Amino acid sequence: MLSYAEARALVVVRTTQSPRKVATLPKKVTDALGDVLAQEIRCDRDYPPFNRSTRDGYAVRAAEAGASAQLKCVGEIKAGDTVTQPLPPGSCVQIMTGAAVPTSADAVVMIEFTERAGDKVAFQRATTPGQNIVQKGSEARAGDVALRSGMRLGYAELALAAQVGAAEILVARSPRVAILSTGDEVVPITETPGPFHIRNSNSVSLVAQTRLAGGEPVPLGNALDRVDDLSAKIEQGLKEDILVLSGGVSMGKYDLVESVLKSLGAEFFFDAVAIRPGKPTVFGRCRDTFVFGLPGNPVSTMVTFQLFVTPAIDVLGGARARQVPLLEANLCKTLHEKPGLTHFLPGCFEWTGISPEVHPLEWQGSGDIAALTNANCFIVVPADRHNIPAGEKVSVLPRLDVI
Ligand code: AMP
Ligand code: MG
């Protein structure tokens, strides 16, 4: 059976081989948080565009501003001022952070290391050429590539696009993710369930996780555990880039998802992963659509989506697959788990300023959504460890929606 790392790698390989072209659309840079850039953006000019002071102080010739030197202050330059005059020899000019340093000045002395009396400025320590100045073009040159196609746009990337004047940009269309739950016991969330029915919470978490991962959810409701209903609704899902099913992938008599997919022409890349929860997870392709069959227990669905569907959304959306963002923390309570599978247990990660800690939470297994609402992470218990004593360092998979 594949480990979760192997299964995830397989998702990345298979989706990367997809011949699908990623469609693009224009967007305002202010609306593009989380989108994938679908063009190259180049610098419109040098950055910084002028020699920029990084401090409030005095622009000087370093050689003239040694310890106990005194210079005449001939003016002031604030951020945004036009600077054309060179600094006259034997003088200094007061300068503010972000302002252009005049030509022939080669250093800025912080105001804290000077003393001023009238127009005389006394310097207290040696001055090094270049200090407190960022040279024109030292961050980037005009024409350099600022942002590459395929980058996911976070706040820093958006700020850089804005800095170089890319107010409107081309981004990749988000992959469309059809979401289909299965089960005779499942009723829409707007209905009152019968005594032995449950509300379709998986459709809600899957829509949320799809959005969080950068996909466009296409909710298809619920299919009964019957070949005809499943086939018809899977057919609908096969119109999208990805189809995510919940439930119906275990060994039960009414777990029909795999066989129905097969009858519709699916090939499978894996149908089990050595994890708990989430062991019967299925990944394959049916026609041009990548298909995930996730186990129906709500926490299994959530964990397997984060591990396996997220990288598929990245790749089919034109980006590189994100890293698995594991953190490390000191375990607060001894854990005993069955060996052979990697366990993902709900935990509460806490950093109080010393070293990060993680508290395992009480839970009733993979149906227990309530326990997960107290968790901000999953504690990863490796397959070869069944006892982990309190105090040992463990890996932690953050819930990226709440941490
Ligand atoms: P399955 O994987 O189909 O065997 O489902 C396992 C269990 O997960 C079921 O017995 C339900 O309790 C639960 N479950 C299945 N589908 C959903 C759903 N859409 N929403 C919430 N819980 C579900
Ligand atoms: Mg079921």
XYZ file of C-alpha atoms and ligand atoms in Angstrom:
427
model
C 0.000 0.000 0.000
C 1.248 3.507 -0.806
C 2.325 5.887 1.929
C 0.619 9.261 1.870
C 3.783 10.860 0.502
C 3.901 8.332 -2.370
C 0.202 8.730 -3.090
C 0.507 12.489 -3.119
C 3.521 12.317 -5.422
C 1.472 10.148 -7.791
C -1.278 12.772 -7.849
C 1.309 15.392 -8.788
C 2.864 13.207 -11.518
C -0.445 12.230 -13.091
C -1.953 15.695 -13.066
C 1.270 17.226 -14.389
C 1.053 14.866 -17.391
C -2.449 16.106 -18.185
C -2.605 17.588 -21.685
C -5.320 20.058 -20.641
C -4.553 23.666 -21.483
C -5.169 26.110 -18.674
C -7.534 28.893 -19.775
C -6.738 32.450 -18.690
C -8.697 35.547 -17.778
C -7.777 39.151 -16.968
C -8.177 40.368 -13.399
C -7.504 43.489 -11.413
C -4.473 42.904 -9.232
C -6.574 43.878 -6.215
C -8.943 40.960 -6.903
C -6.334 38.283 -7.602
C -5.372 37.014 -4.136
C -4.780 33.255 -4.349
C -4.977 33.153 -8.154
C -2.247 31.660 -10.318
C -0.406 34.084 -12.568
C -0.675 33.147 -16.242
C 1.821 35.609 -17.709
C 5.309 36.855 -17.079
C 5.548 40.286 -15.475
C 8.679 42.353 -16.037
C 10.048 45.367 -14.220
C 9.093 48.629 -15.896
C 12.178 50.401 -14.463
C 15.045 49.888 -12.072
C 14.218 49.101 -8.408
C 14.771 51.172 -6.508
C 14.389 53.773 -9.260
C 16.923 56.084 -7.522
C 19.518 55.768 -4.788
C 17.177 55.584 -1.809
C 17.859 56.553 1.760
C 16.799 53.881 4.248
C 17.076 56.199 7.270
C 16.185 59.625 8.549
C 19.498 61.472 8.866
C 22.048 63.355 6.784
C 23.323 62.589 3.299
C 27.089 63.075 3.222
C 30.295 62.237 1.450
C 31.514 59.442 3.744
C 35.107 60.709 3.620
C 33.993 64.091 4.995
C 31.810 62.730 7.796
C 34.268 60.921 10.071
C 34.048 60.802 13.870
C 33.920 64.365 15.288
C 33.691 65.956 11.811
C 31.354 68.915 11.393
C 29.504 69.814 8.200
C 27.164 72.591 7.185
C 23.597 71.478 6.468
C 22.483 73.092 3.213
C 18.879 71.914 2.997
C 16.498 69.014 3.334
C 15.127 66.302 1.051
C 11.950 64.457 1.850
C 10.476 61.379 0.164
C 9.063 62.344 -3.227
C 11.213 65.479 -3.667
C 12.880 65.959 -7.045
C 16.635 65.836 -6.556
C 18.831 67.276 -9.276
C 21.586 69.188 -7.478
C 24.769 67.379 -6.388
C 25.789 67.799 -2.781
C 28.278 70.687 -2.522
C 31.687 69.660 -1.068
C 32.040 70.177 2.682
C 28.300 70.070 3.319
C 25.508 67.690 4.180
C 21.781 67.679 3.575
C 19.067 66.472 5.904
C 17.276 63.513 4.334
C 14.225 61.428 5.191
C 13.624 57.708 4.765
C 12.584 56.897 1.201
C 14.021 60.105 -0.289
C 16.479 60.223 -3.199
C 20.105 60.662 -2.187
C 21.760 63.485 -4.180
C 24.551 62.566 -6.568
C 27.996 62.897 -5.001
C 26.632 61.934 -1.570
C 27.607 58.311 -0.888
C 26.277 57.666 2.625
C 23.459 58.537 4.994
C 24.229 58.989 8.687
C 21.358 58.207 11.036
C 20.102 61.278 12.863
C 20.676 59.434 16.172
C 24.464 59.612 15.587
C 24.596 63.347 14.928
C 24.211 66.545 16.893
C 22.832 69.671 15.327
C 23.397 73.309 16.300
C 21.902 75.814 13.849
C 23.112 74.809 10.409
C 26.075 72.832 11.808
C 25.910 69.063 12.109
C 28.487 67.200 14.197
C 29.141 63.506 13.475
C 29.941 61.074 16.275
C 31.382 58.060 14.490
C 33.099 56.958 11.292
C 30.940 56.773 8.172
C 31.243 53.993 5.606
C 30.561 54.622 1.918
C 27.201 53.157 0.905
C 25.749 52.998 4.387
C 21.975 53.410 4.648
C 21.565 53.742 0.880
C 19.930 51.162 -1.386
C 21.496 51.686 -4.805
C 19.346 52.292 -7.871
C 18.656 48.960 -9.594
C 20.040 46.814 -6.777
C 16.706 45.031 -6.154
C 15.870 44.588 -9.852
C 16.739 46.065 -13.219
C 14.328 47.410 -15.817
C 13.274 44.464 -17.984
C 14.043 41.796 -15.365
C 11.330 39.177 -14.787
C 9.547 40.208 -11.594
C 6.955 37.413 -11.466
C 6.853 34.156 -13.395
C 3.864 32.457 -14.945
C 2.567 29.740 -12.608
C 3.268 31.614 -9.367
C 0.440 31.641 -6.866
C -0.344 35.224 -5.985
C -0.040 35.965 -2.299
C 0.167 39.429 -0.800
C 3.866 39.873 -1.596
C 3.397 38.828 -5.233
C 0.412 41.169 -5.610
C 2.433 44.008 -4.092
C 5.295 43.379 -6.523
C 2.893 43.343 -9.491
C 1.485 46.633 -8.234
C 4.977 48.076 -7.759
C 5.944 47.441 -11.365
C 2.676 48.856 -12.703
C 0.780 45.653 -13.524
C -2.658 46.874 -12.385
C -4.421 44.275 -14.526
C -2.956 40.817 -14.952
C -3.720 37.515 -16.623
C -4.531 34.684 -14.241
C -5.357 31.020 -14.770
C -8.969 29.971 -14.637
C -9.514 27.956 -11.447
C -10.005 24.245 -12.047
C -13.666 23.278 -11.758
C -14.221 20.674 -9.085
C -17.459 18.685 -9.192
C -18.512 17.558 -5.718
C -20.769 14.560 -5.352
C -21.618 12.870 -2.077
C -23.045 9.390 -2.015
C -25.177 7.425 0.405
C -28.816 6.416 0.904
C -28.614 7.886 4.409
C -27.614 11.371 3.245
C -30.199 14.179 3.017
C -29.814 17.815 1.896
C -28.891 20.204 4.716
C -32.149 22.111 4.232
C -34.219 19.019 5.076
C -35.000 17.474 8.434
C -33.334 14.058 8.506
C -35.287 10.979 9.468
C -34.130 9.206 12.637
C -31.513 7.181 10.752
C -30.501 9.749 8.182
C -27.736 12.343 8.306
C -27.339 15.763 6.742
C -24.950 16.192 3.836
C -22.160 17.970 5.705
C -19.465 16.602 3.389
C -20.748 18.645 0.472
C -20.332 21.759 2.605
C -16.796 20.962 3.787
C -15.749 19.913 0.289
C -17.014 23.155 -1.247
C -15.109 25.087 1.434
C -11.919 23.077 0.997
C -12.145 23.450 -2.791
C -12.378 27.235 -2.470
C -9.543 27.303 0.043
C -7.354 25.315 -2.339
C -8.095 27.641 -5.276
C -10.652 25.534 -7.137
C -14.135 26.449 -8.296
C -16.642 24.146 -6.646
C -19.489 22.662 -8.680
C -21.776 20.981 -6.115
C -23.813 18.131 -7.585
C -25.716 17.051 -4.482
C -25.960 13.441 -3.434
C -26.218 10.141 -5.306
C -28.038 7.149 -3.858
C -26.109 3.885 -3.457
C -27.565 2.622 -6.718
C -25.770 2.036 -9.992
C -28.245 4.037 -12.098
C -28.260 7.143 -9.881
C -24.494 7.030 -9.311
C -23.748 6.599 -13.036
C -25.992 9.488 -14.042
C -24.504 11.877 -11.478
C -20.915 10.799 -12.105
C -21.558 11.473 -15.822
C -22.422 15.037 -14.865
C -19.252 15.331 -12.807
C -17.135 14.128 -15.712
C -17.794 17.452 -17.459
C -15.448 19.160 -14.972
C -11.660 19.113 -14.459
C -11.859 17.173 -11.216
C -14.620 15.055 -9.690
C -14.537 14.501 -5.945
C -16.859 11.881 -4.528
C -17.446 11.232 -0.856
C -18.461 7.839 0.475
C -18.991 4.509 -1.195
C -15.341 3.503 -1.526
C -15.049 1.009 1.367
C -15.666 -2.740 1.285
C -19.420 -2.672 1.996
C -21.993 -4.260 -0.272
C -23.297 -0.790 -1.227
C -19.912 0.839 -1.793
C -20.307 1.117 -5.546
C -18.219 4.129 -6.499
C -15.181 2.268 -7.809
C -17.156 -0.264 -9.839
C -19.402 2.401 -11.369
C -16.370 4.532 -12.270
C -14.779 1.476 -13.824
C -17.865 0.769 -15.917
C -17.653 4.366 -17.193
C -14.067 3.792 -18.330
C -11.982 4.995 -15.368
C -8.389 3.910 -14.840
C -7.154 3.952 -11.253
C -3.751 5.098 -10.042
C -4.363 4.025 -6.458
C -7.286 2.773 -4.426
C -5.792 2.616 -0.957
C -3.320 4.661 1.068
C -1.649 3.596 4.328
C -3.314 6.261 6.448
C -6.002 6.521 9.062
C -8.417 8.072 8.575
C -8.656 7.793 4.813
C -7.347 4.354 3.880
C -9.797 3.504 1.044
C -9.069 6.713 -0.900
C -9.306 6.249 -4.669
C -7.552 8.315 -7.333
C -7.893 7.837 -11.061
C -8.912 9.360 -14.335
C -12.105 8.901 -16.236
C -11.990 10.325 -19.767
C -10.446 13.799 -19.270
C -11.420 14.187 -15.635
C -9.331 13.332 -12.608
C -11.455 11.520 -10.061
C -11.060 11.203 -6.319
C -13.189 8.826 -4.272
C -12.808 9.916 -0.665
C -14.156 7.892 2.244
C -17.425 9.319 3.563
C -16.683 9.746 7.236
C -16.411 13.518 7.527
C -12.918 13.723 9.033
C -11.611 11.152 6.515
C -13.022 13.292 3.731
C -11.359 16.419 5.145
C -7.925 14.852 5.689
C -7.790 13.126 2.313
C -8.934 16.251 0.501
C -6.126 18.271 2.070
C -3.524 15.603 1.321
C -4.502 14.561 -2.197
C -7.022 16.871 -3.876
C -5.210 20.122 -3.032
C -2.106 19.305 -5.135
C -4.334 18.304 -8.069
C -6.069 21.695 -7.902
C -2.669 23.387 -7.841
C -1.321 21.547 -10.856
C -4.496 21.678 -12.968
C -4.715 25.361 -12.129
C -1.317 25.968 -13.694
C 0.691 26.196 -10.460
C 3.263 24.001 -8.792
C 1.900 21.692 -6.123
C 2.155 23.328 -2.737
C 4.348 21.800 -0.080
C 2.875 19.729 2.730
C 3.295 22.416 5.389
C 4.410 20.262 8.306
C 5.330 21.960 11.571
C 7.106 20.439 14.536
C 5.860 20.572 18.100
C 6.352 18.930 21.474
C 3.705 16.318 22.116
C 1.829 17.056 25.379
C 0.326 13.618 25.976
C 1.584 10.098 25.224
C -0.026 8.523 22.157
C -0.694 4.849 21.463
C -1.761 4.046 17.910
C -1.919 0.912 15.826
C 1.267 0.589 13.741
C 1.250 0.083 9.962
C -0.717 3.192 9.025
C 0.179 6.861 9.338
C -2.372 8.379 11.673
C -3.724 11.911 11.459
C -5.137 12.835 14.848
C -6.917 16.081 15.717
C -4.687 18.312 17.774
C -4.374 21.790 19.099
C -1.100 23.482 18.200
C -0.047 26.207 20.569
C 2.949 28.477 20.748
C 3.243 30.467 23.912
C 6.606 32.024 23.199
C 8.889 29.178 24.316
C 8.547 26.098 22.162
C 5.555 24.976 20.114
C 3.345 22.363 21.750
C 0.593 20.169 20.438
C -2.243 18.743 22.517
C -3.999 15.629 21.213
C -7.786 16.010 21.491
C -10.322 13.459 22.640
C -12.387 12.226 19.712
C -14.736 9.472 18.680
C -13.008 8.695 15.399
C -13.435 9.917 11.877
C -17.129 10.732 12.197
C -16.469 13.290 14.924
C -16.689 16.707 13.256
C -17.253 18.390 16.618
C -13.798 17.313 17.840
C -12.270 18.812 14.735
C -13.754 22.215 15.456
C -11.501 22.334 18.537
C -8.494 21.290 16.467
C -6.248 23.570 14.418
C -4.054 20.742 13.140
C -3.581 17.034 12.680
C -0.832 15.281 14.596
C 1.006 12.974 12.208
C 1.854 9.637 13.828
C 4.243 7.768 11.506
C 3.344 4.237 10.409
C 6.344 2.728 12.230
C 5.568 4.297 15.619
C 2.824 3.000 17.867
C 3.895 4.684 21.094
C 5.028 8.267 21.164
C 5.834 9.476 24.685
C 4.835 12.921 25.864
C 7.642 15.426 25.323
C 8.803 13.971 22.027
C 8.765 16.145 18.914
C 6.064 15.251 16.403
C 5.057 16.521 12.985
C 1.893 18.505 12.748
C -0.206 19.198 9.652
C -1.924 22.576 10.147
C -5.528 23.146 9.186
C -4.715 26.045 6.905
C -8.207 27.506 7.179
C -7.929 28.295 10.883
C -4.276 28.451 11.878
P -19.029 5.483 3.517
O -17.641 5.922 3.226
O -19.956 5.663 2.372
O -19.057 4.089 4.071
O -19.581 6.434 4.669
C -19.111 6.307 5.962
C -19.927 7.174 6.899
O -19.663 8.530 6.628
C -21.414 7.045 6.752
O -21.918 6.025 7.522
C -21.919 8.358 7.213
O -22.091 8.338 8.610
C -20.806 9.288 6.870
N -21.111 10.052 5.668
C -21.150 9.582 4.411
N -21.463 10.543 3.534
C -21.616 11.668 4.264
C -21.975 13.012 3.932
N -22.188 13.386 2.680
N -22.028 13.924 4.930
C -21.781 13.557 6.201
N -21.468 12.298 6.561
C -21.390 11.371 5.620
Mg -21.856 5.129 1.975
